[in-house]
Amino acid sequence: MPSLPGGFAWGVSTSAFQIEGATGEEGRGQSIWDTFVHSHEKIRDGHTADTACDHYHRYPEDIALMRRLGVDVYRFSVSWPRILPAGVGAVNAAGLDFYDRLVDALLAAEITPMATLFHWDLPQALEDVGGWLDRDTAGRFGEYAGVVAARLGDRVRHWITLNEPFEHMALGYALGRHAPGHSLLLDALPAAHHQLLGHGLAVEALRASGAGHVMLTNSYSPAVPAGGSEEDVAASRAYDTLHRGMFTDPVLLGRYPDLAAFGVDGDALPFVEDGDLATIAAPLDGLGVNYYNPTRLAAPVPGSPLPFETTEFEGVDTTDFGWPVLPSGLTRTLTDLTEDYGDALPPLWITENGCSYFTAPDADGAIADRARIDYLEAHVRAVAEAIDQGADVRGYLVWSLLDNFEWAEGYHQRFGLVHVDPESRNRTPKASFDWYRELIAGQRR
Ligand code: BGC
């Protein structure tokens, strides 16, 4: 394994709804995910996150695991409805106390906390008045950021505003596969802009509280044309515009990309008001990159509402989720960002990378998840390769510490370095946990 630059940070990532449980405890309000899980029959086998990994009660055990792993950084998310049960207004003191305890325990374990403010669990009360389709939600998000920063900002220096606004818009508002379950296709675009505006307002609130290091995390999945035809290449470009440009250009360049392929005038989006882009483009200290796989694109079938069709890679290994294992896509993500955004690009952090493999414990209870080790090892090498080629990457965080509630897939897709028994919630480190511990220790020598 090549040595990464001195000071490179190693970590793990999680999110509140996927691990905390305790959804009805200590004053927490309901989120769109509570509603979705309980009313849509859209979660495989009816799994819920009511208890999830019970991290709300077992966080000391999870911090002990991270300490054993030797990570520098832990990225978690704050549950908005735990802090502001109605999304706005009255603050739930018990919710803030929880994150206060978590942060103190992390610091005592010499682990740097990295807090994400929004990982998809919008307060249901805000969805009831329009959610991210409504411009006011951006303002509410800024206020919430201020409340959290006022309490934790003296100890948390690393902040992430949003997690993957593209995925949240696409899966939650365009395709209806995630909460809040809208199937609006391109009419979901206001949910992109309002999230980005919320990001900008949250940056202002964080800066006002003296926050040291602020990022936004996007998902990146480099577009690969299925063939050499002009149509496939155009499809690939259109996908890239929607997935990367739409969520990166406004933040780094202060403008939306050319959306002509979608029949939309990017310079005259009706929901963009004067001054919004300046707010959205507030300078950042880093850009979070979540990478799982590239996407292969072909020309759209006639009548398709979108100017592309996603297709499968042929002859490529896949994870249990069916996602292609192509680490070169991570190198390309990082080098393309570096080339395409030049001086406008802040340092990069891999805030999520990982894979789903359902490896059962053997007779002795050991979990030999060799495939995960191979995946992670190849992707760390891909990061090293990108750094060699000039990308400024400061950290790498594995998704995820724990097997957790994988959204619409319930507990079927398992990304953890640590197995969590779905009944007892007992934690068992997998072989990949030991591999990662050794990798981190080796990099420090
Ligand atoms: C999300 C995580 C999710 C992971 C695997 C990312 O899109 O941020 O919440 O569990 O991918 O699907």
Coordinates of N, CA and C and ligand atoms in Angstrom, one line a residue, residues 15 18 75 119-120 163-164 167 171 219 290 292 321 323 352 399 404-407 415, ligand 1:
S15 N -24.8 8.0 9.5 CA -25.8 9.1 9.6 C -26.8 8.8 10.6
Q18 N -29.9 6.3 10.1 CA -29.5 5.0 9.8 C -29.0 4.2 11.0
R75 N -17.3 11.0 11.0 CA -18.4 11.8 10.4 C -19.7 11.2 10.8
H119 N -28.6 14.8 6.7 CA -28.4 13.6 5.9 C -29.9 13.0 5.7
W120 N -30.7 13.8 5.1 CA -32.0 13.3 4.5 C -33.2 13.2 5.4
N163 N -25.7 16.4 3.0 CA -25.2 15.1 2.4 C -25.9 14.9 1.0
E164 N -25.1 14.8 0.0 CA -25.6 14.3 -1.3 C -27.0 15.0 -1.8
E167 N -28.7 13.0 -4.7 CA -29.4 11.8 -4.4 C -30.7 12.1 -3.7
L171 N -33.8 10.7 -5.6 CA -34.5 9.5 -5.1 C -35.7 9.9 -4.3
S219 N -22.4 13.4 -4.0 CA -22.1 12.1 -4.5 C -21.5 12.4 -5.9
N290 N -18.4 11.7 -2.0 CA -18.9 10.3 -1.8 C -18.8 9.6 -3.1
Y292 N -19.0 5.7 -4.9 CA -19.3 4.2 -4.9 C -19.0 3.5 -6.2
F321 N -25.2 -5.2 -3.8 CA -26.2 -4.2 -4.2 C -26.3 -4.2 -5.7
W323 N -23.8 -3.0 -7.6 CA -23.1 -1.9 -8.0 C -21.7 -2.3 -8.5
E352 N -17.3 9.5 2.0 CA -17.9 8.1 2.0 C -17.3 7.3 0.9
W399 N -17.5 4.3 4.4 CA -18.9 4.1 4.7 C -19.1 2.6 4.8
N404 N -26.0 -0.9 8.9 CA -27.1 0.0 9.4 C -28.3 -0.1 8.5
F405 N -29.3 0.8 8.8 CA -30.5 0.9 8.0 C -30.2 1.5 6.7
E406 N -30.2 0.6 5.6 CA -29.8 1.1 4.3 C -31.1 1.6 3.6
W407 N -31.7 2.6 4.1 CA -32.8 3.2 3.4 C -33.8 2.2 2.9
F415 N -23.0 -2.4 4.8 CA -21.8 -1.7 4.4 C -20.8 -1.6 5.6
Ligands
BGC1 C1 -25.6 7.8 1.4 C2 -25.6 6.8 2.6 C3 -26.0 5.4 2.0 C4 -24.8 5.0 1.1 C5 -25.0 3.6 0.5 C6 -24.8 7.3 0.2 O1 -25.6 7.6 -0.9 O2 -25.0 9.0 1.9 O3 -26.6 7.2 3.5 O4 -26.1 4.5 3.1 O5 -24.7 5.9 0.1 O6 -26.1 3.5 -0.3

